[in-house]
């Protein structure tokens, strides 16, 4: 190679080397492995934990609408799980086996959050029958933004709601299965983040993840497109954007970082603290570091999106203003019980689904003058968990 060619190659590589040097401290030490990075991420993580745990406590203390608040509390738990999981992964970055296990827990819970967000939207509107009474028979408007351009001429039916539920529930199934497969492949040395080699498992798991997460996102967009007017009193935009940002943007953010490491923008590290690490571990470390910081801002956004003030106002109308600890613990126990998701999955994937639609027995709360959900006219503070089956025979 001539001197001129060497000069040209050097000029082309200089920007990449300059960017890569930003990820290093000194000649070969990673910033992620320094006490500064671990302390900085820890400050954001523990701040997010305090904010979110306090908000969860406020909801449990004013646990006046269990059928709504159990979904809200489950959604709020995404911040402690995401933040603490990512921080532990960052602390154990020198062992690339550990972060895969931690991230698998995070992956499983994010699918659970998607289901709970859709279920909360259903509950806001009073259940499937209440929704169908409003949108049934209406033509689906064509919109490239919401992906309904291929549904021109079709109308809303119970099959539409079934598709929305099934598309989110499949994500709840695919995520845990892929997490288990990832752990098994990692144990046999066949999985490395950012390794797009056809002989490894990362490429195929990423493809399956993308298909599954895209279906779930598409279903949520469709549901919001169909019910945006009905959900407007509940201020769905901030809720929708916050949840989607935490889950879907973090997923694609990880993919971008893996590609950057593959392209050499993020330097690879073969040895950290004397431990040999696999390909993609540095990109995964940066992903965890960024998530630690993002969760602090997510906790603030969720505090405004899922405020407890509405339920606290209902609590103030009751004779007893402070919930005893056994009530708080029972509310938390109900929240962490996933039995409703299992029953919903059986209902939505049942071959007999086309003959029935679920109807929530909770009364539909009408918005008051200030746009907030109003109080229920029910005399009882406890809601029934009964399910009413309404005959229907149409499909989407």
mmCIF file of N, CA, C and O in Angstrom, residues 122-207:
data_model
loop_
_atom_site.group_PDB
_atom_site.id
_atom_site.type_symbol
_atom_site.label_atom_id
_atom_site.label_comp_id
_atom_site.label_asym_id
_atom_site.label_seq_id
_atom_site.Cartn_x
_atom_site.Cartn_y
_atom_site.Cartn_z
ATOM 1 N N UNK A 122 -58.816 -1.491 28.739
ATOM 2 C CA UNK A 122 -60.111 -2.174 28.690
ATOM 3 C C UNK A 122 -60.926 -1.830 29.936
ATOM 4 O O UNK A 122 -62.134 -1.580 29.857
ATOM 5 N N UNK A 123 -60.269 -1.837 31.085
ATOM 6 C CA UNK A 123 -60.966 -1.596 32.344
ATOM 7 C C UNK A 123 -61.465 -0.162 32.429
ATOM 8 O O UNK A 123 -62.554 0.102 32.962
ATOM 9 N N UNK A 124 -60.679 0.796 31.926
ATOM 10 C CA UNK A 124 -61.121 2.182 31.900
ATOM 11 C C UNK A 124 -62.471 2.313 31.176
ATOM 12 O O UNK A 124 -63.328 3.113 31.576
ATOM 13 N N UNK A 125 -62.618 1.540 30.102
ATOM 14 C CA UNK A 125 -63.802 1.664 29.249
ATOM 15 C C UNK A 125 -64.923 0.716 29.643
ATOM 16 O O UNK A 125 -65.963 0.677 28.982
ATOM 17 N N UNK A 126 -64.741 -0.093 30.690
ATOM 18 C CA UNK A 126 -65.817 -0.926 31.201
ATOM 19 C C UNK A 126 -65.877 -2.331 30.670
ATOM 20 O O UNK A 126 -66.854 -3.041 30.918
ATOM 21 N N UNK A 127 -64.868 -2.783 29.927
ATOM 22 C CA UNK A 127 -64.852 -4.153 29.435
ATOM 23 C C UNK A 127 -65.162 -4.252 27.948
ATOM 24 O O UNK A 127 -65.458 -3.260 27.276
ATOM 25 N N UNK A 128 -65.102 -5.476 27.444
ATOM 26 C CA UNK A 128 -65.254 -5.702 26.008
ATOM 27 C C UNK A 128 -66.623 -5.276 25.486
ATOM 28 O O UNK A 128 -66.731 -4.641 24.433
ATOM 29 N N UNK A 129 -67.689 -5.630 26.216
ATOM 30 C CA UNK A 129 -69.036 -5.312 25.734
ATOM 31 C C UNK A 129 -69.270 -3.811 25.682
ATOM 32 O O UNK A 129 -69.901 -3.303 24.742
ATOM 33 N N UNK A 130 -68.760 -3.095 26.685
ATOM 34 C CA UNK A 130 -68.915 -1.642 26.692
ATOM 35 C C UNK A 130 -68.171 -1.011 25.517
ATOM 36 O O UNK A 130 -68.654 -0.057 24.896
ATOM 37 N N UNK A 131 -67.007 -1.553 25.202
ATOM 38 C CA UNK A 131 -66.244 -1.031 24.064
ATOM 39 C C UNK A 131 -66.963 -1.334 22.756
ATOM 40 O O UNK A 131 -67.085 -0.474 21.870
ATOM 41 N N UNK A 132 -67.458 -2.573 22.630
ATOM 42 C CA UNK A 132 -68.130 -2.955 21.395
ATOM 43 C C UNK A 132 -69.408 -2.164 21.170
ATOM 44 O O UNK A 132 -69.782 -1.881 20.021
ATOM 45 N N UNK A 133 -70.091 -1.788 22.237
ATOM 46 C CA UNK A 133 -71.314 -0.998 22.080
ATOM 47 C C UNK A 133 -71.018 0.372 21.484
ATOM 48 O O UNK A 133 -71.898 1.004 20.905
ATOM 49 N N UNK A 134 -69.770 0.829 21.614
ATOM 50 C CA UNK A 134 -69.379 2.133 21.093
ATOM 51 C C UNK A 134 -68.783 2.070 19.688
ATOM 52 O O UNK A 134 -69.003 2.979 18.882
ATOM 53 N N UNK A 135 -68.022 1.025 19.383
ATOM 54 C CA UNK A 135 -67.288 1.003 18.109
ATOM 55 C C UNK A 135 -67.802 -0.037 17.131
ATOM 56 O O UNK A 135 -67.395 -0.043 15.960
ATOM 57 N N UNK A 136 -68.679 -0.930 17.560
ATOM 58 C CA UNK A 136 -69.118 -2.024 16.709
ATOM 59 C C UNK A 136 -69.814 -1.503 15.458
ATOM 60 O O UNK A 136 -70.677 -0.633 15.510
ATOM 61 N N UNK A 137 -69.385 -2.033 14.324
ATOM 62 C CA UNK A 137 -69.987 -1.682 13.051
ATOM 63 C C UNK A 137 -69.391 -0.456 12.394
ATOM 64 O O UNK A 137 -69.643 -0.208 11.204
ATOM 65 N N UNK A 138 -68.594 0.321 13.108
ATOM 66 C CA UNK A 138 -67.973 1.503 12.515
ATOM 67 C C UNK A 138 -66.853 1.087 11.567
ATOM 68 O O UNK A 138 -66.090 0.157 11.858
ATOM 69 N N UNK A 139 -66.764 1.780 10.459
ATOM 70 C CA UNK A 139 -65.717 1.473 9.492
ATOM 71 C C UNK A 139 -64.353 1.905 10.018
ATOM 72 O O UNK A 139 -64.227 2.943 10.669
ATOM 73 N N UNK A 140 -63.352 1.095 9.736
ATOM 74 C CA UNK A 140 -61.983 1.402 10.145
ATOM 75 C C UNK A 140 -61.399 2.427 9.187
ATOM 76 O O UNK A 140 -61.320 2.184 7.982
ATOM 77 N N UNK A 141 -61.016 3.573 9.705
ATOM 78 C CA UNK A 141 -60.465 4.624 8.868
ATOM 79 C C UNK A 141 -59.060 4.253 8.398
ATOM 80 O O UNK A 141 -58.277 3.669 9.138
ATOM 81 N N UNK A 142 -58.752 4.614 7.171
ATOM 82 C CA UNK A 142 -57.441 4.321 6.612
ATOM 83 C C UNK A 142 -56.411 5.319 7.129
ATOM 84 O O UNK A 142 -56.621 6.538 7.054
ATOM 85 N N UNK A 143 -55.328 4.797 7.691
ATOM 86 C CA UNK A 143 -54.266 5.651 8.218
ATOM 87 C C UNK A 143 -52.936 4.920 8.095
ATOM 88 O O UNK A 143 -52.759 3.837 8.663
ATOM 89 N N UNK A 144 -52.007 5.510 7.363
ATOM 90 C CA UNK A 144 -50.677 4.914 7.243
ATOM 91 C C UNK A 144 -49.909 5.017 8.555
ATOM 92 O O UNK A 144 -49.080 4.161 8.866
ATOM 93 N N UNK A 145 -50.195 6.063 9.347
ATOM 94 C CA UNK A 145 -49.504 6.255 10.613
ATOM 95 C C UNK A 145 -49.817 5.125 11.578
ATOM 96 O O UNK A 145 -48.931 4.627 12.274
ATOM 97 N N UNK A 146 -51.068 4.692 11.646
ATOM 98 C CA UNK A 146 -51.478 3.633 12.564
ATOM 99 C C UNK A 146 -51.521 2.258 11.891
ATOM 100 O O UNK A 146 -51.929 1.282 12.514
ATOM 101 N N UNK A 147 -51.128 2.181 10.630
ATOM 102 C CA UNK A 147 -51.063 0.896 9.953
ATOM 103 C C UNK A 147 -52.404 0.306 9.602
ATOM 104 O O UNK A 147 -52.539 -0.927 9.524
ATOM 105 N N UNK A 148 -53.412 1.154 9.384
ATOM 106 C CA UNK A 148 -54.739 0.641 9.037
ATOM 107 C C UNK A 148 -55.055 0.796 7.552
ATOM 108 O O UNK A 148 -56.194 0.578 7.141
ATOM 109 N N UNK A 149 -54.048 1.165 6.769
ATOM 110 C CA UNK A 149 -54.288 1.354 5.340
ATOM 111 C C UNK A 149 -54.658 0.049 4.647
ATOM 112 O O UNK A 149 -55.287 0.044 3.592
ATOM 113 N N UNK A 150 -54.279 -1.087 5.253
ATOM 114 C CA UNK A 150 -54.602 -2.385 4.674
ATOM 115 C C UNK A 150 -55.938 -2.929 5.169
ATOM 116 O O UNK A 150 -56.331 -4.046 4.819
ATOM 117 N N UNK A 151 -56.646 -2.145 5.998
ATOM 118 C CA UNK A 151 -57.925 -2.596 6.570
ATOM 119 C C UNK A 151 -59.087 -1.790 6.023
ATOM 120 O O UNK A 151 -60.157 -1.729 6.643
ATOM 121 N N UNK A 152 -58.898 -1.177 4.855
ATOM 122 C CA UNK A 152 -59.940 -0.353 4.250
ATOM 123 C C UNK A 152 -61.156 -1.214 3.938
ATOM 124 O O UNK A 152 -61.042 -2.322 3.415
ATOM 125 N N UNK A 153 -62.323 -0.703 4.308
ATOM 126 C CA UNK A 153 -63.566 -1.422 4.033
ATOM 127 C C UNK A 153 -64.003 -2.347 5.151
ATOM 128 O O UNK A 153 -65.136 -2.831 5.139
ATOM 129 N N UNK A 154 -63.135 -2.589 6.125
ATOM 130 C CA UNK A 154 -63.489 -3.456 7.242
ATOM 131 C C UNK A 154 -64.073 -2.619 8.371
ATOM 132 O O UNK A 154 -63.829 -1.421 8.472
ATOM 133 N N UNK A 155 -64.840 -3.265 9.224
ATOM 134 C CA UNK A 155 -65.464 -2.584 10.355
ATOM 135 C C UNK A 155 -65.035 -3.242 11.653
ATOM 136 O O UNK A 155 -64.581 -4.390 11.671
ATOM 137 N N UNK A 156 -65.193 -2.513 12.759
ATOM 138 C CA UNK A 156 -64.807 -3.031 14.069
ATOM 139 C C UNK A 156 -65.791 -4.099 14.521
ATOM 140 O O UNK A 156 -67.003 -3.961 14.352
ATOM 141 N N UNK A 157 -65.244 -5.152 15.105
ATOM 142 C CA UNK A 157 -66.049 -6.259 15.609
ATOM 143 C C UNK A 157 -65.354 -6.831 16.831
ATOM 144 O O UNK A 157 -64.263 -6.400 17.216
ATOM 145 N N UNK A 158 -65.970 -7.841 17.439
ATOM 146 C CA UNK A 158 -65.357 -8.484 18.591
ATOM 147 C C UNK A 158 -64.060 -9.168 18.196
ATOM 148 O O UNK A 158 -63.127 -9.310 18.996
ATOM 149 N N UNK A 159 -63.962 -9.568 16.930
ATOM 150 C CA UNK A 159 -62.719 -10.160 16.436
ATOM 151 C C UNK A 159 -61.565 -9.180 16.476
ATOM 152 O O UNK A 159 -60.407 -9.573 16.625
ATOM 153 N N UNK A 160 -61.874 -7.887 16.337
ATOM 154 C CA UNK A 160 -60.841 -6.854 16.427
ATOM 155 C C UNK A 160 -60.248 -6.820 17.833
ATOM 156 O O UNK A 160 -59.027 -6.775 18.001
ATOM 157 N N UNK A 161 -61.110 -6.843 18.853
ATOM 158 C CA UNK A 161 -60.617 -6.858 20.221
ATOM 159 C C UNK A 161 -59.849 -8.143 20.511
ATOM 160 O O UNK A 161 -58.869 -8.136 21.254
ATOM 161 N N UNK A 162 -60.315 -9.235 19.918
ATOM 162 C CA UNK A 162 -59.608 -10.505 20.122
ATOM 163 C C UNK A 162 -58.202 -10.434 19.554
ATOM 164 O O UNK A 162 -57.243 -10.907 20.177
ATOM 165 N N UNK A 163 -58.064 -9.834 18.383
ATOM 166 C CA UNK A 163 -56.733 -9.707 17.787
ATOM 167 C C UNK A 163 -55.815 -8.868 18.668
ATOM 168 O O UNK A 163 -54.641 -9.213 18.862
ATOM 169 N N UNK A 164 -56.335 -7.767 19.200
ATOM 170 C CA UNK A 164 -55.519 -6.904 20.062
ATOM 171 C C UNK A 164 -55.042 -7.663 21.293
ATOM 172 O O UNK A 164 -53.873 -7.548 21.689
ATOM 173 N N UNK A 165 -55.930 -8.422 21.911
ATOM 174 C CA UNK A 165 -55.555 -9.189 23.094
ATOM 175 C C UNK A 165 -54.566 -10.301 22.730
ATOM 176 O O UNK A 165 -53.561 -10.512 23.422
ATOM 177 N N UNK A 166 -54.828 -11.024 21.662
ATOM 178 C CA UNK A 166 -53.956 -12.133 21.277
ATOM 179 C C UNK A 166 -52.562 -11.645 20.899
ATOM 180 O O UNK A 166 -51.564 -12.287 21.230
ATOM 181 N N UNK A 167 -52.489 -10.512 20.217
ATOM 182 C CA UNK A 167 -51.190 -9.989 19.791
ATOM 183 C C UNK A 167 -50.328 -9.582 20.976
ATOM 184 O O UNK A 167 -49.095 -9.690 20.930
ATOM 185 N N UNK A 168 -50.965 -9.102 22.046
ATOM 186 C CA UNK A 168 -50.189 -8.746 23.241
ATOM 187 C C UNK A 168 -49.891 -9.974 24.095
ATOM 188 O O UNK A 168 -48.816 -10.079 24.677
ATOM 189 N N UNK A 169 -50.833 -10.908 24.150
ATOM 190 C CA UNK A 169 -50.615 -12.123 24.936
ATOM 191 C C UNK A 169 -49.526 -13.004 24.328
ATOM 192 O O UNK A 169 -48.770 -13.656 25.057
ATOM 193 N N UNK A 170 -49.418 -13.018 22.997
ATOM 194 C CA UNK A 170 -48.351 -13.811 22.386
ATOM 195 C C UNK A 170 -46.976 -13.286 22.784
ATOM 196 O O UNK A 170 -46.020 -14.037 22.935
ATOM 197 N N UNK A 171 -46.901 -11.961 22.992
ATOM 198 C CA UNK A 171 -45.650 -11.364 23.444
ATOM 199 C C UNK A 171 -45.303 -11.841 24.848
ATOM 200 O O UNK A 171 -44.142 -12.051 25.183
ATOM 201 N N UNK A 172 -46.340 -12.040 25.681
ATOM 202 C CA UNK A 172 -46.134 -12.555 27.041
ATOM 203 C C UNK A 172 -45.655 -13.997 27.030
ATOM 204 O O UNK A 172 -45.039 -14.454 28.003
ATOM 205 N N UNK A 173 -45.944 -14.716 25.955
ATOM 206 C CA UNK A 173 -45.507 -16.106 25.836
ATOM 207 C C UNK A 173 -44.119 -16.192 25.195
ATOM 208 O O UNK A 173 -43.244 -16.920 25.648
ATOM 209 N N UNK A 174 -43.924 -15.409 24.132
ATOM 210 C CA UNK A 174 -42.663 -15.468 23.385
ATOM 211 C C UNK A 174 -41.490 -14.984 24.232
ATOM 212 O O UNK A 174 -40.410 -15.584 24.222
ATOM 213 N N UNK A 175 -41.689 -13.911 24.991
ATOM 214 C CA UNK A 175 -40.603 -13.341 25.781
ATOM 215 C C UNK A 175 -39.994 -14.337 26.771
ATOM 216 O O UNK A 175 -38.775 -14.540 26.783
ATOM 217 N N UNK A 176 -40.793 -14.987 27.624
ATOM 218 C CA UNK A 176 -40.195 -15.949 28.560
ATOM 219 C C UNK A 176 -39.541 -17.139 27.870
ATOM 220 O O UNK A 176 -38.488 -17.618 28.305
ATOM 221 N N UNK A 177 -40.165 -17.610 26.786
ATOM 222 C CA UNK A 177 -39.577 -18.743 26.062
ATOM 223 C C UNK A 177 -38.219 -18.358 25.494
ATOM 224 O O UNK A 177 -37.237 -19.113 25.607
ATOM 225 N N UNK A 178 -38.140 -17.197 24.876
ATOM 226 C CA UNK A 178 -36.874 -16.750 24.311
ATOM 227 C C UNK A 178 -35.836 -16.483 25.401
ATOM 228 O O UNK A 178 -34.638 -16.681 25.198
ATOM 229 N N UNK A 179 -36.297 -16.039 26.573
ATOM 230 C CA UNK A 179 -35.376 -15.812 27.692
ATOM 231 C C UNK A 179 -34.748 -17.125 28.150
ATOM 232 O O UNK A 179 -33.543 -17.201 28.414
ATOM 233 N N UNK A 180 -35.575 -18.174 28.245
ATOM 234 C CA UNK A 180 -35.056 -19.492 28.643
ATOM 235 C C UNK A 180 -34.089 -20.022 27.585
ATOM 236 O O UNK A 180 -33.016 -20.552 27.906
ATOM 237 N N UNK A 181 -34.450 -19.876 26.311
ATOM 238 C CA UNK A 181 -33.575 -20.337 25.223
ATOM 239 C C UNK A 181 -32.260 -19.566 25.245
ATOM 240 O O UNK A 181 -31.180 -20.142 25.019
ATOM 241 N N UNK A 182 -32.322 -18.274 25.522
ATOM 242 C CA UNK A 182 -31.102 -17.455 25.597
ATOM 243 C C UNK A 182 -30.168 -17.963 26.682
ATOM 244 O O UNK A 182 -28.951 -18.072 26.478
ATOM 245 N N UNK A 183 -30.727 -18.285 27.850
ATOM 246 C CA UNK A 183 -29.908 -18.790 28.952
ATOM 247 C C UNK A 183 -29.263 -20.129 28.582
ATOM 248 O O UNK A 183 -28.077 -20.364 28.870
ATOM 249 N N UNK A 184 -30.034 -20.993 27.923
ATOM 250 C CA UNK A 184 -29.493 -22.303 27.520
ATOM 251 C C UNK A 184 -28.387 -22.139 26.477
ATOM 252 O O UNK A 184 -27.334 -22.790 26.566
ATOM 253 N N UNK A 185 -28.617 -21.264 25.490
ATOM 254 C CA UNK A 185 -27.594 -21.034 24.471
ATOM 255 C C UNK A 185 -26.349 -20.398 25.079
ATOM 256 O O UNK A 185 -25.219 -20.714 24.671
ATOM 257 N N UNK A 186 -26.552 -19.511 26.040
ATOM 258 C CA UNK A 186 -25.419 -18.887 26.723
ATOM 259 C C UNK A 186 -24.585 -19.932 27.457
ATOM 260 O O UNK A 186 -23.357 -19.873 27.458
ATOM 261 N N UNK A 187 -25.260 -20.887 28.081
ATOM 262 C CA UNK A 187 -24.551 -21.928 28.826
ATOM 263 C C UNK A 187 -23.687 -22.788 27.901
ATOM 264 O O UNK A 187 -22.626 -23.276 28.312
ATOM 265 N N UNK A 188 -24.139 -22.971 26.666
ATOM 266 C CA UNK A 188 -23.381 -23.772 25.701
ATOM 267 C C UNK A 188 -22.503 -22.928 24.791
ATOM 268 O O UNK A 188 -21.943 -23.443 23.812
ATOM 269 N N UNK A 189 -22.375 -21.639 25.080
ATOM 270 C CA UNK A 189 -21.502 -20.770 24.312
ATOM 271 C C UNK A 189 -22.008 -20.430 22.927
ATOM 272 O O UNK A 189 -21.227 -20.058 22.050
ATOM 273 N N UNK A 190 -23.335 -20.507 22.717
ATOM 274 C CA UNK A 190 -23.910 -20.253 21.400
ATOM 275 C C UNK A 190 -24.651 -18.921 21.318
ATOM 276 O O UNK A 190 -25.282 -18.625 20.310
ATOM 277 N N UNK A 191 -24.556 -18.127 22.387
ATOM 278 C CA UNK A 191 -25.244 -16.833 22.375
ATOM 279 C C UNK A 191 -24.296 -15.754 22.860
ATOM 280 O O UNK A 191 -23.706 -15.861 23.946
ATOM 281 N N UNK A 192 -24.158 -14.692 22.044
ATOM 282 C CA UNK A 192 -23.362 -13.523 22.413
ATOM 283 C C UNK A 192 -24.059 -12.286 21.852
ATOM 284 O O UNK A 192 -24.393 -12.241 20.659
ATOM 285 N N UNK A 193 -24.308 -11.299 22.685
ATOM 286 C CA UNK A 193 -24.947 -10.069 22.227
ATOM 287 C C UNK A 193 -24.129 -9.418 21.121
ATOM 288 O O UNK A 193 -22.910 -9.275 21.233
ATOM 289 N N UNK A 194 -24.828 -9.015 20.060
ATOM 290 C CA UNK A 194 -24.174 -8.334 18.949
ATOM 291 C C UNK A 194 -23.525 -9.255 17.953
ATOM 292 O O UNK A 194 -22.986 -8.786 16.950
ATOM 293 N N UNK A 195 -23.561 -10.574 18.181
ATOM 294 C CA UNK A 195 -22.958 -11.531 17.256
ATOM 295 C C UNK A 195 -24.019 -11.988 16.259
ATOM 296 O O UNK A 195 -24.873 -12.827 16.568
ATOM 297 N N UNK A 196 -23.993 -11.434 15.061
ATOM 298 C CA UNK A 196 -24.988 -11.740 14.040
ATOM 299 C C UNK A 196 -24.568 -12.925 13.161
ATOM 300 O O UNK A 196 -25.125 -13.123 12.075
ATOM 301 N N UNK A 197 -23.629 -13.693 13.614
ATOM 302 C CA UNK A 197 -23.204 -14.878 12.868
ATOM 303 C C UNK A 197 -24.351 -15.879 12.783
ATOM 304 O O UNK A 197 -25.066 -16.112 13.762
ATOM 305 N N UNK A 198 -24.517 -16.493 11.610
ATOM 306 C CA UNK A 198 -25.624 -17.437 11.406
ATOM 307 C C UNK A 198 -25.463 -18.699 12.240
ATOM 308 O O UNK A 198 -26.421 -19.461 12.417
ATOM 309 N N UNK A 199 -24.270 -18.963 12.743
ATOM 310 C CA UNK A 199 -24.058 -20.155 13.577
ATOM 311 C C UNK A 199 -24.387 -19.909 15.045
ATOM 312 O O UNK A 199 -24.383 -20.849 15.843
ATOM 313 N N UNK A 200 -24.642 -18.651 15.411
ATOM 314 C CA UNK A 200 -24.981 -18.307 16.792
ATOM 315 C C UNK A 200 -26.481 -18.099 16.953
ATOM 316 O O UNK A 200 -27.244 -18.097 15.979
ATOM 317 N N UNK A 201 -26.917 -17.939 18.186
ATOM 318 C CA UNK A 201 -28.339 -17.805 18.451
ATOM 319 C C UNK A 201 -28.840 -16.384 18.494
ATOM 320 O O UNK A 201 -30.055 -16.164 18.420
ATOM 321 N N UNK A 202 -27.939 -15.399 18.594
ATOM 322 C CA UNK A 202 -28.367 -14.010 18.741
ATOM 323 C C UNK A 202 -29.191 -13.533 17.548
ATOM 324 O O UNK A 202 -30.220 -12.865 17.720
ATOM 325 N N UNK A 203 -28.774 -13.882 16.330
ATOM 326 C CA UNK A 203 -29.462 -13.438 15.122
ATOM 327 C C UNK A 203 -30.907 -13.925 15.104
ATOM 328 O O UNK A 203 -31.840 -13.140 14.859
ATOM 329 N N UNK A 204 -31.124 -15.194 15.391
ATOM 330 C CA UNK A 204 -32.463 -15.772 15.293
ATOM 331 C C UNK A 204 -33.364 -15.293 16.434
ATOM 332 O O UNK A 204 -34.557 -15.037 16.222
ATOM 333 N N UNK A 205 -32.801 -15.165 17.614
ATOM 334 C CA UNK A 205 -33.591 -14.662 18.733
ATOM 335 C C UNK A 205 -33.989 -13.208 18.496
ATOM 336 O O UNK A 205 -35.113 -12.797 18.804
ATOM 337 N N UNK A 206 -33.083 -12.425 17.917
ATOM 338 C CA UNK A 206 -33.390 -11.030 17.608
ATOM 339 C C UNK A 206 -34.504 -10.922 16.583
ATOM 340 O O UNK A 206 -35.398 -10.075 16.701
ATOM 341 N N UNK A 207 -34.480 -11.797 15.567
ATOM 342 C CA UNK A 207 -35.529 -11.789 14.544
ATOM 343 C C UNK A 207 -36.885 -12.122 15.159
ATOM 344 O O UNK A 207 -37.897 -11.457 14.897
#
